[in-house]
Coordinates of N, CA and C in Angstrom, one line a residue:
M1 N 0.8 -1.2 0.0 CA 0.0 0.0 0.0 C 0.9 1.3 0.0
R2 N 1.9 1.3 0.8 CA 2.8 2.4 0.9 C 3.5 2.7 -0.4
V3 N 3.9 1.6 -1.1 CA 4.6 1.8 -2.4 C 3.6 2.4 -3.4
C4 N 2.4 1.9 -3.4 CA 1.4 2.5 -4.4 C 1.1 3.9 -4.1
C5 N 1.0 4.3 -2.8 CA 0.7 5.7 -2.5 C 1.9 6.5 -2.8
S6 N 3.1 6.0 -2.6 CA 4.3 6.8 -2.9 C 4.4 7.0 -4.4
H7 N 4.0 6.0 -5.2 CA 4.0 6.2 -6.7 C 3.0 7.3 -7.1
L8 N 1.8 7.3 -6.4 CA 0.8 8.3 -6.7 C 1.3 9.7 -6.4
V9 N 2.0 9.8 -5.2 CA 2.6 11.1 -4.8 C 3.6 11.5 -5.8
L10 N 4.5 10.5 -6.2 CA 5.5 10.8 -7.2 C 4.9 11.3 -8.5
A11 N 3.9 10.7 -8.9 CA 3.2 11.1 -10.2 C 2.7 12.6 -10.0
A12 N 2.1 12.9 -8.9 CA 1.6 14.2 -8.7 C 2.7 15.3 -8.6
I13 N 3.8 14.9 -8.0 CA 5.0 15.8 -7.9 C 5.5 16.0 -9.3
L14 N 5.7 15.0 -10.1 CA 6.2 15.1 -11.4 C 5.3 15.9 -12.3
W15 N 4.0 15.7 -12.2 CA 3.1 16.5 -13.0 C 3.2 18.0 -12.6
A16 N 3.2 18.3 -11.3 CA 3.4 19.6 -10.8 C 4.7 20.3 -11.3
M17 N 5.7 19.5 -11.3 CA 7.0 20.0 -11.9 C 6.9 20.4 -13.3
L18 N 6.2 19.5 -14.1 CA 6.0 19.8 -15.5 C 5.3 21.1 -15.7
C19 N 4.3 21.3 -14.9 CA 3.4 22.5 -15.1 C 4.1 23.8 -14.6
T20 N 4.9 23.6 -13.5 CA 5.4 24.8 -12.8 C 6.8 25.2 -13.4
R21 N 7.6 24.2 -13.8 CA 9.0 24.6 -14.2 C 9.0 25.5 -15.4
A22 N 8.1 25.2 -16.3 CA 8.0 26.1 -17.5 C 7.4 27.5 -17.1
A23 N 6.6 27.5 -16.1 CA 6.0 28.8 -15.7 C 6.9 29.6 -14.9
V24 N 7.8 29.0 -14.2 CA 8.7 29.7 -13.2 C 9.9 30.3 -13.9
A25 N 10.2 30.0 -15.2 CA 11.3 30.5 -15.8 C 11.4 32.0 -15.8
G26 N 12.5 32.5 -15.7 CA 12.7 34.0 -15.6 C 12.1 34.7 -16.7
T27 N 11.5 35.9 -16.5 CA 10.9 36.6 -17.6 C 11.8 37.3 -18.5
N28 N 13.1 37.5 -18.1 CA 14.1 38.2 -19.0 C 15.0 37.2 -19.7
T29 N 14.7 35.9 -19.6 CA 15.6 34.9 -20.2 C 14.9 34.3 -21.4
T30 N 15.6 34.0 -22.4 CA 15.0 33.4 -23.6 C 15.4 31.9 -23.6
E31 N 16.1 31.4 -22.6 CA 16.5 30.0 -22.6 C 15.9 29.3 -21.4
L32 N 15.2 28.3 -21.5 CA 14.6 27.5 -20.4 C 15.5 26.3 -20.2
F33 N 15.6 25.8 -19.0 CA 16.4 24.7 -18.7 C 15.7 23.4 -19.2
P34 N 16.5 22.4 -19.6 CA 15.9 21.1 -20.0 C 15.3 20.4 -18.9
L35 N 14.2 19.8 -19.1 CA 13.4 19.1 -18.1 C 13.3 17.7 -18.5
T36 N 13.9 16.8 -17.7 CA 13.9 15.4 -18.0 C 13.1 14.6 -16.9
V37 N 12.2 13.7 -17.3 CA 11.5 12.9 -16.4 C 11.8 11.4 -16.8
A38 N 12.8 10.8 -16.1 CA 13.3 9.5 -16.5 C 12.2 8.4 -16.4
E39 N 11.4 8.6 -15.4 CA 10.3 7.6 -15.1 C 9.4 7.3 -16.3
F40 N 9.1 8.4 -17.0 CA 8.2 8.2 -18.2 C 9.0 8.1 -19.5
G41 N 10.3 8.3 -19.5 CA 11.0 8.3 -20.7 C 10.7 9.6 -21.5
I42 N 10.4 10.7 -20.8 CA 10.0 12.0 -21.4 C 11.2 12.9 -21.3
E43 N 11.5 13.6 -22.4 CA 12.5 14.6 -22.3 C 11.9 15.8 -23.0
L44 N 11.7 16.9 -22.2 CA 11.2 18.1 -22.7 C 12.4 19.1 -22.8
N45 N 12.9 19.4 -24.0 CA 14.0 20.3 -24.1 C 13.5 21.6 -24.7
W46 N 13.7 22.6 -23.9 CA 13.2 23.9 -24.2 C 14.3 24.9 -24.8
R47 N 15.5 24.4 -24.8 CA 16.6 25.3 -25.2 C 16.5 25.7 -26.7
N48 N 16.1 24.9 -27.5 CA 16.1 25.2 -29.0 C 14.8 26.0 -29.4
R49 N 14.0 26.3 -28.5 CA 12.8 27.1 -28.9 C 13.1 28.6 -28.9
S50 N 12.6 29.2 -30.0 CA 12.8 30.6 -30.1 C 11.6 31.3 -29.6
S51 N 11.8 32.3 -28.8 CA 10.7 33.1 -28.2 C 10.9 34.6 -28.5
S52 N 11.7 34.9 -29.4 CA 12.0 36.3 -29.7 C 10.7 37.1 -30.2
D53 N 9.9 36.3 -30.9 CA 8.7 37.0 -31.4 C 7.5 37.0 -30.4
V54 N 7.7 36.3 -29.3 CA 6.6 36.3 -28.3 C 7.0 37.2 -27.1
P55 N 6.1 38.1 -26.7 CA 6.3 38.9 -25.6 C 6.7 38.1 -24.4
H56 N 7.6 38.6 -23.5 CA 8.1 37.8 -22.4 C 7.0 37.4 -21.4
S57 N 6.0 38.3 -21.3 CA 4.9 38.0 -20.3 C 3.9 37.0 -20.9
R58 N 3.9 36.7 -22.2 CA 2.9 35.9 -22.8 C 3.5 34.6 -23.5
R59 N 4.5 34.1 -22.9 CA 5.1 32.8 -23.4 C 4.0 31.7 -23.3
K60 N 4.0 30.9 -24.3 CA 3.0 29.8 -24.3 C 3.6 28.6 -23.4
R61 N 2.8 28.1 -22.5 CA 3.1 27.0 -21.7 C 2.2 25.8 -22.1
Y62 N 2.8 24.7 -22.3 CA 2.0 23.5 -22.7 C 2.8 22.3 -22.4
I63 N 2.0 21.2 -22.3 CA 2.6 19.8 -22.2 C 2.2 19.1 -23.5
S64 N 3.1 18.6 -24.2 CA 2.8 17.9 -25.5 C 1.9 16.8 -25.3
S65 N 1.2 16.3 -26.4 CA 0.3 15.2 -26.2 C 1.0 13.9 -25.9
R66 N 2.2 13.8 -26.3 CA 3.0 12.6 -26.0 C 3.3 12.6 -24.5
D67 N 3.6 13.7 -23.9 CA 3.9 13.8 -22.5 C 2.6 13.6 -21.7
M68 N 1.5 14.2 -22.2 CA 0.2 14.0 -21.5 C -0.2 12.6 -21.4
M69 N 0.0 11.9 -22.5 CA -0.3 10.4 -22.6 C 0.6 9.6 -21.6
A70 N 1.9 10.0 -21.6 CA 2.8 9.3 -20.7 C 2.4 9.5 -19.2
L71 N 2.0 10.7 -18.9 CA 1.6 11.0 -17.5 C 0.3 10.3 -17.2
L72 N -0.7 10.3 -18.1 CA -2.0 9.7 -17.9 C -1.8 8.2 -17.8
D73 N -1.0 7.6 -18.6 CA -0.7 6.1 -18.5 C -0.1 5.8 -17.2
Y74 N 0.9 6.6 -16.7 CA 1.5 6.3 -15.5 C 0.5 6.4 -14.3
H75 N -0.3 7.5 -14.4 CA -1.3 7.8 -13.3 C -2.3 6.6 -13.3
N76 N -2.8 6.1 -14.4 CA -3.7 5.0 -14.5 C -3.1 3.7 -14.0
R77 N -1.8 3.5 -14.3 CA -1.2 2.3 -13.9 C -1.0 2.3 -12.3
V78 N -0.6 3.4 -11.8 CA -0.4 3.5 -10.3 C -1.8 3.5 -9.6
R79 N -2.7 4.2 -10.1 CA -4.0 4.3 -9.5 C -4.7 3.0 -9.4
S80 N -4.5 2.1 -10.4 CA -5.1 0.8 -10.4 C -4.6 -0.1 -9.3
Q81 N -3.5 0.3 -8.7 CA -2.9 -0.5 -7.6 C -3.2 0.0 -6.2
V82 N -4.0 1.1 -6.1 CA -4.2 1.7 -4.9 C -5.3 1.2 -4.0
W83 N -6.4 0.7 -4.6 CA -7.6 0.3 -3.9 C -7.2 -0.8 -2.8
N84 N -7.8 -0.6 -1.6 CA -7.6 -1.5 -0.5 C -8.9 -1.7 0.1
E85 N -9.4 -2.9 0.1 CA -10.7 -3.3 0.6 C -10.8 -3.0 2.1
K86 N -9.8 -3.3 2.9 CA -9.8 -3.1 4.3 C -9.9 -1.6 4.6
L87 N -9.2 -0.8 3.9 CA -9.3 0.7 4.1 C -10.6 1.2 3.7
A88 N -11.2 0.6 2.6 CA -12.6 1.1 2.2 C -13.6 0.8 3.2
K89 N -13.5 -0.4 3.8 CA -14.5 -0.8 4.9 C -14.3 0.1 6.1
S90 N -13.0 0.4 6.5 CA -12.7 1.3 7.6 C -13.3 2.7 7.3
A91 N -13.1 3.2 6.1 CA -13.7 4.5 5.8 C -15.2 4.5 5.8
E92 N -15.8 3.5 5.3 CA -17.3 3.4 5.4 C -17.8 3.4 6.8
S93 N -17.1 2.6 7.7 CA -17.5 2.5 9.1 C -17.3 3.9 9.8
W94 N -16.2 4.6 9.5 CA -16.0 5.9 10.0 C -17.1 6.9 9.6
A95 N -17.4 6.9 8.3 CA -18.4 7.8 7.7 C -19.8 7.5 8.3
S96 N -20.1 6.3 8.6 CA -21.4 6.0 9.1 C -21.6 6.5 10.5
K97 N -20.5 6.9 11.2 CA -20.6 7.4 12.5 C -20.7 9.0 12.5
C98 N -20.8 9.5 11.3 CA -20.8 11.0 11.2 C -22.2 11.5 11.7
I99 N -22.1 12.5 12.5 CA -23.3 13.1 13.1 C -23.6 14.4 12.2
W100 N -24.8 14.3 11.6 CA -25.2 15.4 10.7 C -25.8 16.5 11.5
D101 N -25.0 17.3 12.2 CA -25.4 18.4 13.1 C -24.3 19.3 13.3
H102 N -24.6 20.5 13.8 CA -23.5 21.4 14.1 C -22.7 20.9 15.4
G103 N -21.5 21.2 15.4 CA -20.6 20.8 16.6 C -21.0 21.6 17.8
P104 N -20.3 21.3 18.9 CA -20.6 22.1 20.1 C -20.2 23.5 20.0
P105 N -21.1 24.4 20.5 CA -20.8 25.9 20.3 C -19.6 26.4 21.0
H106 N -19.2 25.7 22.1 CA -18.0 26.2 22.8 C -16.7 25.9 22.1
V107 N -16.7 25.0 21.1 CA -15.5 24.7 20.4 C -15.2 25.8 19.3
M108 N -16.2 26.3 18.7 CA -16.0 27.4 17.7 C -16.9 28.6 18.0
K109 N -16.4 29.4 18.9 CA -17.2 30.5 19.4 C -17.4 31.6 18.4
H110 N -16.3 31.9 17.6 CA -16.3 33.0 16.7 C -16.3 32.6 15.2
T111 N -16.6 31.4 15.0 CA -16.6 30.9 13.6 C -17.9 30.1 13.3
G112 N -18.5 30.3 12.1 CA -19.7 29.6 11.8 C -19.3 28.2 11.3
Q113 N -20.3 27.4 11.3 CA -20.2 26.0 10.8 C -21.2 25.8 9.7
N114 N -20.7 25.3 8.5 CA -21.6 25.1 7.4 C -21.6 23.6 7.1
L115 N -22.8 23.1 6.9 CA -23.0 21.7 6.5 C -23.3 21.6 5.0
S116 N -22.8 20.6 4.3 CA -23.1 20.5 2.9 C -23.1 19.0 2.5
I117 N -23.9 18.7 1.6 CA -23.9 17.3 1.1 C -24.0 17.4 -0.4
T118 N -23.4 16.5 -1.1 CA -23.5 16.4 -2.6 C -23.5 15.0 -3.1
T119 N -24.0 14.8 -4.3 CA -24.0 13.4 -4.8 C -22.8 13.1 -5.6
G120 N -22.0 14.1 -5.9 CA -20.8 13.8 -6.7 C -21.1 14.1 -8.2
R121 N -22.3 14.5 -8.5 CA -22.6 14.9 -9.9 C -22.5 16.4 -10.0
Y122 N -22.3 16.8 -11.2 CA -22.1 18.3 -11.5 C -23.4 18.9 -11.8

């Protein structure tokens, strides 16, 4: 279980790195650092891209379709290993003990309490 969760966390971190590394590049520089993700066999090399015709504040940020598919495949492979029946039963047991009411007023004197329920549909 720990290995599966760590893979999921790794996938989230790598995805965040892909999104933020391109966005964090300095605004006065025309060269971005190469970004390599060995786990997926992805290599995003930004050095050879010309951005002289693009204003510095409006550089396009994207993940190629090949990189998106690699991330999605990895996510799906790791996510399929995460389900744990014992954990699901424990969560269901815990949720069934939920009291649908406001908490004690002495705990949150200066803060309101909102209750909400949804079906998961949009």
